[in-house]
Coordinates of C-alpha atoms in Angstrom, one line a residue:
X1 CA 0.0 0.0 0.0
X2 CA 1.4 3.3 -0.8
X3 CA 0.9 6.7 0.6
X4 CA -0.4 9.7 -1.1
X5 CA 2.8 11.6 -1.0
X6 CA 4.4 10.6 -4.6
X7 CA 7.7 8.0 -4.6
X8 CA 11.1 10.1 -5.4
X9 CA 11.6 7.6 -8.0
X10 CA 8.9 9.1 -9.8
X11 CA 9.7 13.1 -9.7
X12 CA 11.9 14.3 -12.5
X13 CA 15.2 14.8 -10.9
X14 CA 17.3 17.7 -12.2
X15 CA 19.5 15.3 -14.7
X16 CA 16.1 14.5 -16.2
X17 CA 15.1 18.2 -16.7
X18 CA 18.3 19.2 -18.3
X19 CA 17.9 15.9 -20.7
X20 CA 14.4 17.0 -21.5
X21 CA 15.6 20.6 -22.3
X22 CA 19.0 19.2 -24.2
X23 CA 16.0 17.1 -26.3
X24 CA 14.1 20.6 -27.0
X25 CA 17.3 22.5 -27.9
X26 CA 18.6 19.8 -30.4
X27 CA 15.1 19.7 -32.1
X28 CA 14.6 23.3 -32.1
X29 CA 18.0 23.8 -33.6
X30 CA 17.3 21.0 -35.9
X31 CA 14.4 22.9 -37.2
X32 CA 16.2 26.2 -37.4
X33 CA 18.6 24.6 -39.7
X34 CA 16.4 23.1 -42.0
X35 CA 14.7 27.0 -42.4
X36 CA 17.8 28.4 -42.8
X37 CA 18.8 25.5 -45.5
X38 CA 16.0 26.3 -47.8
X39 CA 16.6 30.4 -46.7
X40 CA 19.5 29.9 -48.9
X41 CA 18.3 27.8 -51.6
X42 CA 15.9 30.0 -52.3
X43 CA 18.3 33.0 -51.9
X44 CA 20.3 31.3 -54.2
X45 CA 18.0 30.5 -57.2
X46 CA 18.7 33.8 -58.9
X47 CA 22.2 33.3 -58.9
X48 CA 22.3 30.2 -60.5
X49 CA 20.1 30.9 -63.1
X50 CA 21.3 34.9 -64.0
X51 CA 22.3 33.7 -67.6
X52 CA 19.4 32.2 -69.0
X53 CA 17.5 35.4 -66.7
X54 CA 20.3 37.7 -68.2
X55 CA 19.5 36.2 -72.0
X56 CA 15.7 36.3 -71.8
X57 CA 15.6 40.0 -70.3
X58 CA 18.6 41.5 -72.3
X59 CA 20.3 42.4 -68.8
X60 CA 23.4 43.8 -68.1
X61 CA 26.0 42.3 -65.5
X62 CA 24.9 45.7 -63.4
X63 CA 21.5 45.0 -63.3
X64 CA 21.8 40.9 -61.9
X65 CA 24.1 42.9 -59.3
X66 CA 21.0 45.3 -59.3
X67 CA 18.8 42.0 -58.8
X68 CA 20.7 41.2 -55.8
X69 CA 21.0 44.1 -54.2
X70 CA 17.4 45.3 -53.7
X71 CA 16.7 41.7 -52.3
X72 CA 19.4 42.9 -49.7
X73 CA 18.5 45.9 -48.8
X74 CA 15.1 45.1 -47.7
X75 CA 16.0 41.8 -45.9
X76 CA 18.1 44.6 -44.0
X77 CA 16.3 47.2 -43.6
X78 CA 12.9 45.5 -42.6
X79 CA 15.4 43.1 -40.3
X80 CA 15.6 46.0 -37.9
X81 CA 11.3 46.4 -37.0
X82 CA 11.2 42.7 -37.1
X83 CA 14.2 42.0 -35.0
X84 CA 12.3 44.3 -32.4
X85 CA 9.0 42.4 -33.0
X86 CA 11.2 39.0 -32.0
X87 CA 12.5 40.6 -28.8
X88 CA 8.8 41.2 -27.9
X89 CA 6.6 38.5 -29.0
X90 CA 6.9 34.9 -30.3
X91 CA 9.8 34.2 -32.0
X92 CA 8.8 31.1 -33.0
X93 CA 5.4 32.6 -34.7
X94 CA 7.3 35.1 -36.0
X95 CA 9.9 33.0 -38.0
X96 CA 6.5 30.6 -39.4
X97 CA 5.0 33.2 -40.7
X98 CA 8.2 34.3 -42.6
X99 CA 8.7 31.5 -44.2
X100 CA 5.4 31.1 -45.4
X101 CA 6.0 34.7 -47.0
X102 CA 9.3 33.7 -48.4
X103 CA 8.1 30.8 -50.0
X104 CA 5.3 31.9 -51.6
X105 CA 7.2 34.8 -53.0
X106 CA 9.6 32.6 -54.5
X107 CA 7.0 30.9 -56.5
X108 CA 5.4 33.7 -57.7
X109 CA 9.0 34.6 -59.0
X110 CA 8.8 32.0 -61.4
X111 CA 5.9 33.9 -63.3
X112 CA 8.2 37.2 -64.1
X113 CA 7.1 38.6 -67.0
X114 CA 10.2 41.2 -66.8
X115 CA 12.8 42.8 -65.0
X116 CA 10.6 45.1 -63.0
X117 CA 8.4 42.5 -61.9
X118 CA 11.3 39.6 -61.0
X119 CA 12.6 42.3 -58.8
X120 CA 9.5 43.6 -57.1
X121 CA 8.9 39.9 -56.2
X122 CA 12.4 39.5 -54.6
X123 CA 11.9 42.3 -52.7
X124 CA 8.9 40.4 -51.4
X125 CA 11.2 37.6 -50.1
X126 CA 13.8 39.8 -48.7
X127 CA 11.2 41.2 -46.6
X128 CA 10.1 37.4 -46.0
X129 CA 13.4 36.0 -44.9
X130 CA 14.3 39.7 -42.6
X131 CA 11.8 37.9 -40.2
X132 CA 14.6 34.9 -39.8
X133 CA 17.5 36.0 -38.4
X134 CA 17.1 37.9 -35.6
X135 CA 14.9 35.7 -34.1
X136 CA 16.8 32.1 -34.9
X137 CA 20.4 33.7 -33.2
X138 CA 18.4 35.1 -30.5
X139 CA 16.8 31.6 -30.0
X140 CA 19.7 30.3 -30.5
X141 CA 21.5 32.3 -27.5
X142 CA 18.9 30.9 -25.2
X143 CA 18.7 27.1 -26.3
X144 CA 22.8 27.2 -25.4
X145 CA 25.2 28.6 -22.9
X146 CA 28.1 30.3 -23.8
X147 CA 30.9 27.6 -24.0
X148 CA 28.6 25.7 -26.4
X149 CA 27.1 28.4 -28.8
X150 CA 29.9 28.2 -31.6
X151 CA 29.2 24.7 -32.4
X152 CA 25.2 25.6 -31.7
X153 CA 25.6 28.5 -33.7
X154 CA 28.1 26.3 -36.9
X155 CA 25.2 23.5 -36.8
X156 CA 22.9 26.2 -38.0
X157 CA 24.8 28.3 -40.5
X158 CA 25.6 24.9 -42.0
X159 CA 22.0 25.7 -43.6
X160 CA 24.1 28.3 -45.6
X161 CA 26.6 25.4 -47.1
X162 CA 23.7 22.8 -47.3
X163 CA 21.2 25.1 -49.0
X164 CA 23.4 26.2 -51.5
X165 CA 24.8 22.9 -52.5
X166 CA 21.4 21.6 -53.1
X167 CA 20.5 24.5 -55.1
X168 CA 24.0 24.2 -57.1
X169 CA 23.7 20.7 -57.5
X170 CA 19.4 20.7 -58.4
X171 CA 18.7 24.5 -59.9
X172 CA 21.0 23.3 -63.0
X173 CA 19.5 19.9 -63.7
X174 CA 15.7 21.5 -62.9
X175 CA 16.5 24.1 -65.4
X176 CA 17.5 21.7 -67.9
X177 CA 15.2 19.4 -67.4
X178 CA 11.8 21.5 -67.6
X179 CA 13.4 23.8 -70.3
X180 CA 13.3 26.9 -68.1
X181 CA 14.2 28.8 -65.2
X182 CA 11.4 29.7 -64.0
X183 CA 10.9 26.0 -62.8
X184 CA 13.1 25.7 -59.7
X185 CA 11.2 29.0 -57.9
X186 CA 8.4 27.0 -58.4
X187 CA 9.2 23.8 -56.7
X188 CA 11.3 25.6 -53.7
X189 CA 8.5 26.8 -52.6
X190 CA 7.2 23.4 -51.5
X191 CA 9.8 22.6 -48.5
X192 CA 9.3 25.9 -47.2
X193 CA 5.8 25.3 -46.2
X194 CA 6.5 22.1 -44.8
X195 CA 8.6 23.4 -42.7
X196 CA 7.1 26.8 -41.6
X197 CA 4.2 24.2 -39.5
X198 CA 7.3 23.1 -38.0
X199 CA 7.3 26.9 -36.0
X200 CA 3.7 26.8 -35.0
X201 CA 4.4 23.6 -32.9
X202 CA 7.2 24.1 -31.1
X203 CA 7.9 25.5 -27.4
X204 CA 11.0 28.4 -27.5
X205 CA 12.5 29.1 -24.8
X206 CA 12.8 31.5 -22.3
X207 CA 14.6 34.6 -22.6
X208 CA 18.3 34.1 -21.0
X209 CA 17.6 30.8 -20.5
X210 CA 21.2 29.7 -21.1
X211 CA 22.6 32.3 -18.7
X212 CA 24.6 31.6 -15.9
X213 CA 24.0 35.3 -14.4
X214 CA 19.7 35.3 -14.2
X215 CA 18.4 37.7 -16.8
X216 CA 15.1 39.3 -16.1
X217 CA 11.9 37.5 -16.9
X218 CA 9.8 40.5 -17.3
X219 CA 8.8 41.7 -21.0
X220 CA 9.2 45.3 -19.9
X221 CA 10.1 47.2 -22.8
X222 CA 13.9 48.4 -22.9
X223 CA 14.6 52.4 -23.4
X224 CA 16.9 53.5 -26.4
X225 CA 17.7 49.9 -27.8
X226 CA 19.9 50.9 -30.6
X227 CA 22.1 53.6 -28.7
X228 CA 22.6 50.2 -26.0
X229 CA 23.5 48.1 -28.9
X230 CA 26.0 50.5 -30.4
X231 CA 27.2 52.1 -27.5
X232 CA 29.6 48.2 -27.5
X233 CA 32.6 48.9 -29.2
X234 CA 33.0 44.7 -30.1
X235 CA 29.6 45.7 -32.0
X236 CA 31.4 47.7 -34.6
X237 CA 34.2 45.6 -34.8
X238 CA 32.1 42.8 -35.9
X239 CA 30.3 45.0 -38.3
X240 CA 33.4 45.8 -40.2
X241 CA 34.2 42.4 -40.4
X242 CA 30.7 41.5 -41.5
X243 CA 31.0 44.2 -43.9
X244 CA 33.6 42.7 -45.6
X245 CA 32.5 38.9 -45.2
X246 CA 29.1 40.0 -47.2
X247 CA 30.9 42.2 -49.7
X248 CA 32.8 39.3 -51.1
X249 CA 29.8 36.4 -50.2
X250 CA 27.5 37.8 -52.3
X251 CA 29.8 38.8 -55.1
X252 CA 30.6 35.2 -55.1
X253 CA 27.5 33.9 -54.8
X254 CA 26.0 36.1 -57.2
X255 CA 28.8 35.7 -60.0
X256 CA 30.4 32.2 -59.7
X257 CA 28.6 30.2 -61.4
X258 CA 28.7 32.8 -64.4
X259 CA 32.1 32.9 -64.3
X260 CA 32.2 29.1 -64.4
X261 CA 30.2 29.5 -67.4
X262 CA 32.1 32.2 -69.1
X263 CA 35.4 32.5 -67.9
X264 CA 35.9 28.1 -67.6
X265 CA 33.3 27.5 -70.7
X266 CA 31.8 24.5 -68.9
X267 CA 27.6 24.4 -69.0
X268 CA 25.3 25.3 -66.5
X269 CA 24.5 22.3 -64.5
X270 CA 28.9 21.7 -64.8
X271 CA 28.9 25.3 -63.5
X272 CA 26.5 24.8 -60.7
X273 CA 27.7 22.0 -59.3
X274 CA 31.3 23.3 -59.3
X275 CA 30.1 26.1 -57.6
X276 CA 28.6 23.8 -55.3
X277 CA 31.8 22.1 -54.6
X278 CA 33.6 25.5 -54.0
X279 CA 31.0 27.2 -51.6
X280 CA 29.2 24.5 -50.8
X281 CA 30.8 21.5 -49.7
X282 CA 33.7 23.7 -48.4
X283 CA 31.5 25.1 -45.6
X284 CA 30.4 21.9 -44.5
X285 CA 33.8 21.7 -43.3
X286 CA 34.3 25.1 -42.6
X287 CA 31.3 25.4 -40.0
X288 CA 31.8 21.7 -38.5
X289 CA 35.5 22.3 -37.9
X290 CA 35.0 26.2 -37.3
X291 CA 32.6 25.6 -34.6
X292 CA 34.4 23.0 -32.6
X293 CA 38.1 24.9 -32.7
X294 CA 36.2 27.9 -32.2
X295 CA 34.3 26.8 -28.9
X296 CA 37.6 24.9 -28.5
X297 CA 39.2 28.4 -28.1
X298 CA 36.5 30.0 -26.2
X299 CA 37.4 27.8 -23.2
X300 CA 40.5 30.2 -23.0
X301 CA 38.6 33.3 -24.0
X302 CA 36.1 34.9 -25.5
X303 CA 38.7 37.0 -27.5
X304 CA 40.8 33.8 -28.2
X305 CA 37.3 32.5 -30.5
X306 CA 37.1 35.6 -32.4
X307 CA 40.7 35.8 -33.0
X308 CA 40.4 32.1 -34.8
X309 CA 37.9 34.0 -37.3
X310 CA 40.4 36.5 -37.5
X311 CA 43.6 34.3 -38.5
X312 CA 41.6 31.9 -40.7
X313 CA 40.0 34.9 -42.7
X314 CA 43.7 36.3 -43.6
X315 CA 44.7 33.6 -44.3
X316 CA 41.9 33.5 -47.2
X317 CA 42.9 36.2 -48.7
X318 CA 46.6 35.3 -50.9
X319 CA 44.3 31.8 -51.7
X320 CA 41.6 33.7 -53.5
X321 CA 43.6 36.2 -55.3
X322 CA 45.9 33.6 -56.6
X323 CA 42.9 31.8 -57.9
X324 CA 40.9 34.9 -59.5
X325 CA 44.8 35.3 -61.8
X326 CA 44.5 31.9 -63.2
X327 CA 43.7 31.1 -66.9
X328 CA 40.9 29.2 -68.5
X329 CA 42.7 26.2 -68.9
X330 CA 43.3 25.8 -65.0
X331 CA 39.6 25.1 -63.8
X332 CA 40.8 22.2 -60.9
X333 CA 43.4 24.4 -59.8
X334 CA 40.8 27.1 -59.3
X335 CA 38.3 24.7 -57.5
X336 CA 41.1 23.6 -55.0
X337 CA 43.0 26.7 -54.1
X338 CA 39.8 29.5 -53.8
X339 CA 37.9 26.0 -52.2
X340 CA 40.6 26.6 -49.7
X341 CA 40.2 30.1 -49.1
X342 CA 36.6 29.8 -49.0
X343 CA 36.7 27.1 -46.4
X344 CA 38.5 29.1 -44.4
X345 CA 36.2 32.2 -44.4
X346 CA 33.8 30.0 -43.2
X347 CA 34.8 30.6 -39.9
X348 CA 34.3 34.1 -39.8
X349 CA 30.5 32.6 -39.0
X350 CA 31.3 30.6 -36.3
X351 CA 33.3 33.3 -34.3
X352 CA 31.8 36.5 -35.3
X353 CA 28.3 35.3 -35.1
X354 CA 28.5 33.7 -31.2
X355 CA 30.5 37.3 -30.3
X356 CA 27.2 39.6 -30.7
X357 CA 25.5 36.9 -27.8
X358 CA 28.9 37.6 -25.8
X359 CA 28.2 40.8 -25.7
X360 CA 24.9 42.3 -26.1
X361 CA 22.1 40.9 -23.0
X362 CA 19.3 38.6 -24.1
X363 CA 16.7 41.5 -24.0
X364 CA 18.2 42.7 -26.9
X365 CA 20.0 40.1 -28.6
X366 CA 16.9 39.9 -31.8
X367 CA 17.5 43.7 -32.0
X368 CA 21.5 43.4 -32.0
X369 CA 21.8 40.9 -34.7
X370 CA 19.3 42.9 -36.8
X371 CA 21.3 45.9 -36.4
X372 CA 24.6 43.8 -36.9
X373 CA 22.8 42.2 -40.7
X374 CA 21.1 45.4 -41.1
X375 CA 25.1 47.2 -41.3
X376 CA 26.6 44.4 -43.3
X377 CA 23.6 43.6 -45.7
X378 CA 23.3 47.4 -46.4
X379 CA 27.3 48.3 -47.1
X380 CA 28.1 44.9 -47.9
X381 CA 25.8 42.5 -48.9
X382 CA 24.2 44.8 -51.1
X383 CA 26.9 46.9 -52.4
X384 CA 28.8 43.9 -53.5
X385 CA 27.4 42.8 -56.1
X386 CA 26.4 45.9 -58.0
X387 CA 30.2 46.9 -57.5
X388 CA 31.1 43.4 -59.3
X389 CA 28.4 43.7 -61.8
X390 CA 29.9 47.4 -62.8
X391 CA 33.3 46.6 -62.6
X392 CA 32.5 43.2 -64.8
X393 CA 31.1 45.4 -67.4
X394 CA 33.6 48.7 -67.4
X395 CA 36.6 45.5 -67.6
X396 CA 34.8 44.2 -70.7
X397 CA 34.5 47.1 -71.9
X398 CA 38.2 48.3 -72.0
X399 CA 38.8 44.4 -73.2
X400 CA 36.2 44.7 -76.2
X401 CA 37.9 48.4 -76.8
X402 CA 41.7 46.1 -77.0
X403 CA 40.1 44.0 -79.5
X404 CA 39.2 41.3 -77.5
X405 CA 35.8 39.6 -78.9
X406 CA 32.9 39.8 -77.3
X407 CA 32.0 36.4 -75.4
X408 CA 36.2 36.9 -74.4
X409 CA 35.2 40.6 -72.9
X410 CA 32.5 39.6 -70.7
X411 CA 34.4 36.6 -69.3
X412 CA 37.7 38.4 -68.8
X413 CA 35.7 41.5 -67.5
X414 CA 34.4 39.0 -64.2
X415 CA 37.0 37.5 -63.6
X416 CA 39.2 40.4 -63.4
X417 CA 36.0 42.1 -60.7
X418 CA 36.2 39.4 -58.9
X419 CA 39.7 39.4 -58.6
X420 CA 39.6 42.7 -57.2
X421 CA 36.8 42.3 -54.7
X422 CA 37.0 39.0 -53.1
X423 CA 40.3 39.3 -51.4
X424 CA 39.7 43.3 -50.8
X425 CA 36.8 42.3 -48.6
X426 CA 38.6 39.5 -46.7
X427 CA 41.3 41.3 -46.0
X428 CA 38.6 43.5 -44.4
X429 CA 36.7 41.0 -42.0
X430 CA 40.1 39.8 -40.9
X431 CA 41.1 43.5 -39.9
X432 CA 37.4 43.7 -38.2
X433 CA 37.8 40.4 -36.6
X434 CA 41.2 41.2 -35.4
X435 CA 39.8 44.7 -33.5
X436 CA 36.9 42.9 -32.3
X437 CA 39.5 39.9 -30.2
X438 CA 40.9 42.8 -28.1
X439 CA 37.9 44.2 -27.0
X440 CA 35.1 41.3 -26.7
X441 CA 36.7 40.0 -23.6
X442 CA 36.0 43.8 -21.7
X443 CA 32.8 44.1 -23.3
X444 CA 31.7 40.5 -22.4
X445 CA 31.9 41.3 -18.3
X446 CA 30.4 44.4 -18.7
X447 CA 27.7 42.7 -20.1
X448 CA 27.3 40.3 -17.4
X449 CA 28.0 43.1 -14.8
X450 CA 24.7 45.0 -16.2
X451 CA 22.7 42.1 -16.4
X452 CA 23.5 41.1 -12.9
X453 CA 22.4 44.6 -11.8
X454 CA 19.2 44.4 -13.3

């Protein structure tokens, strides 16, 4: 016979709480990875298919830039009210909802009739996907404490390298397959929905969960957000660094497969999947191996995990140059040496990314990172390729003027853009990441310091 008070055997002990939230974090961050897998596959759709867009349209090199840029600068600029939204309401509602947006959008951009209309409806997804990020690394930062976050934070960005290597390796064969290129927008909208229920089920969890100091619980609202945010110092070292990062990502993203095509003279499925290989597989190993040295390193210091970033980004920089002066003939070269330096830029992600949670409090830390992409997208990610796209066409141009035919021109013309901006913007991020290793460490225990005092 047993008594009414219940057997100890029964109650969940502490080990069994902390299993049942180490179960919710890895599904939740499962989840988040497979959103931020098919964020970039759609994001990179246009990309893949800019020359039969290019052909069809009668575009410039300047206006694909143009293309993917606006999508940019909205994802940045509406990243900053919706990065507030997510530091005030559901996070996990908030991210659904966006990718129901996104998705949709991405269909309909598979019935452009023009140039106008292809780039009203990437807007529309740029203001889709601005809902993500803030409120996936501000999840993120509560689903895992600090020592743990770089790996957390690499297992999620490896949506960037898995996304775009099943868009280099599908876009290509859908497009040949179906005879067009509106086709792939189509059918990527289709995961996207499955996944968005995903966000309507789940449990997020509670601000500052992960914290070792206790943050508030209250949802009281926080005066002069922004001044807080950039009133860090770390904060604008990492936004020079992620200036530079997205100046040369979407340069490369935007013009690699086109240069496979011109520059190599290799088709557009060959392109695409080579592009997959150099982007792609490259940060599968760059995030897996980035996260664990990085968190690794942040058992020293915060500054010591940064610093990685900041050595392996350099280090990029003679890699891709040297590969941007080859000639035609040398395509496997170019696939292993600017593989190389892309792998290593990878780990800008996984030590740049984890810094803005070492520093900013978990009120703010949707509003930080919205701020942070809002910098970068705007004076990198945007900027980048339009600079590509017009120095692509001014170098064919003086090519054409030397004689040089025209199908020569316009290949010699990216290659020589690219060639200029890729290891320009590296060098930049490492400079960035290098400023932002001597300060984090200061900035990290005056964050606890204030969060302790309420």
């Amino acid at each position: 016979m047993t008594s009414g008070r219940p057997r100890e055997d029964f109650l969940p002990t502490e080990k069994d709480e902390q299993g049942a939230q180490a179960s919710n974090a890895g599904r939740f961050l499962l989840l988040l990875f497979a959103a931020n897998t098919f964020n970039f596959y759609d994001r990179a759709i246009p990309a893949i298919v800019a020359e039969p867009i290019k052909i069809e349209f009668g575009l410039s090199d300047l206006q694909i830039g143009v293309l993917a840029a606006a999508f940019t600068v909205v994802y940045a600029l509406f990243g900053l009210p919706l990065g507030r939204l997510a530091d005030n309401r559901s996070r996990a509602r908030i991210m659904g909802w966006g990718i129901v947006a996104w998705s949709l959008l991405t269909a309909a951009s598979g019935a452009a009739w023009n140039y106008v209309s292809l780039l009203l409806m990437r807007v529309g997804v740029g203001i889709g996907e601005a809902s993500y990020a803030p409120a996936a690394n501000s999840t993120i930062a509560d689903l895992y404490p600090a020592h743990k976050r770089a790996r957390a934070f690499g297992l999620f960005q490896l949506g960037l390298p898995v996304g775009l290597i099943l868009a280099y390796f599908s876009v290509g064969a859908i497009t040949e397959a179906f005879d067009s290129w509106r086709a792939p927008f189509v059918l990527a909208a289709i995961p996207g929905l499955l996944i968005a229920i995903g966000f309507f089920l789940v449990r997020e969890p509670r601000r500052g969960a992960s914290e070792k100091v206790a943050a508030p619980t209250t949802a009281e609202k926080v005066d002069r957000p922004f001044r807080r945010i950039l009133a860090v110092p770390t904060m604008w070292c990492l936004i020079i660094a992620g200036i530079g990062a997205n100046l040369a990502a979407y340069s490369v993203n935007t013009f690699t497969v086109p240069l496979f095509q011109r520059y190599f003279g290799v088709s557009l499925t060959t392109a695409a999947v080579l592009t997959g290989v150099v982007v792609g597989i490259t940060g599968l190993i760059g995030l897996l191996v980035g996260g664990w040295v990085s968190d690794r390193a942040a058992g020293r210091s915060t500054g010591a995990r940064v610093m990685v970033g900041a050595v392996a980004t350099l280090l990029s920089v003679p890699l891709t140059w040297t590969a941007l002066t080859l000639g035609p003939d040398a395509t496997g070269v170019f696939v292993l040496l600017f593989g190389a330096g892309w792998l290593l830029q990878y780990l800008y992600y996984t030590s740049a990314y984890p810094a803005v949670a070492d520093v900013v409090p978990p009120r703010l830390r949707s509003t930080a990172t919205a701020v942070f992409f809002a910098a970068f997208y705007l004076l990198g990610g945007a900027i980048g390729p339009v600079i590509a796209g017009a120095l692509s066409d001014s170098f064919a141009a003086t090519a054409l003027a030397a004689g040089a035919g025209e199908t020569e021109a316009a290949a010699t013309g990216l290659r020589q853009a690219l060639a200029v901006i890729v290891p320009i913007s590296m060098a930049i991020t490492a400079v960035g990441l290098f400023l932002a290793a001597s300060r984090v460490g200061r900035d990290n225990t005056a964050m606890k310091a204030a969060v302790e005092a309420g």
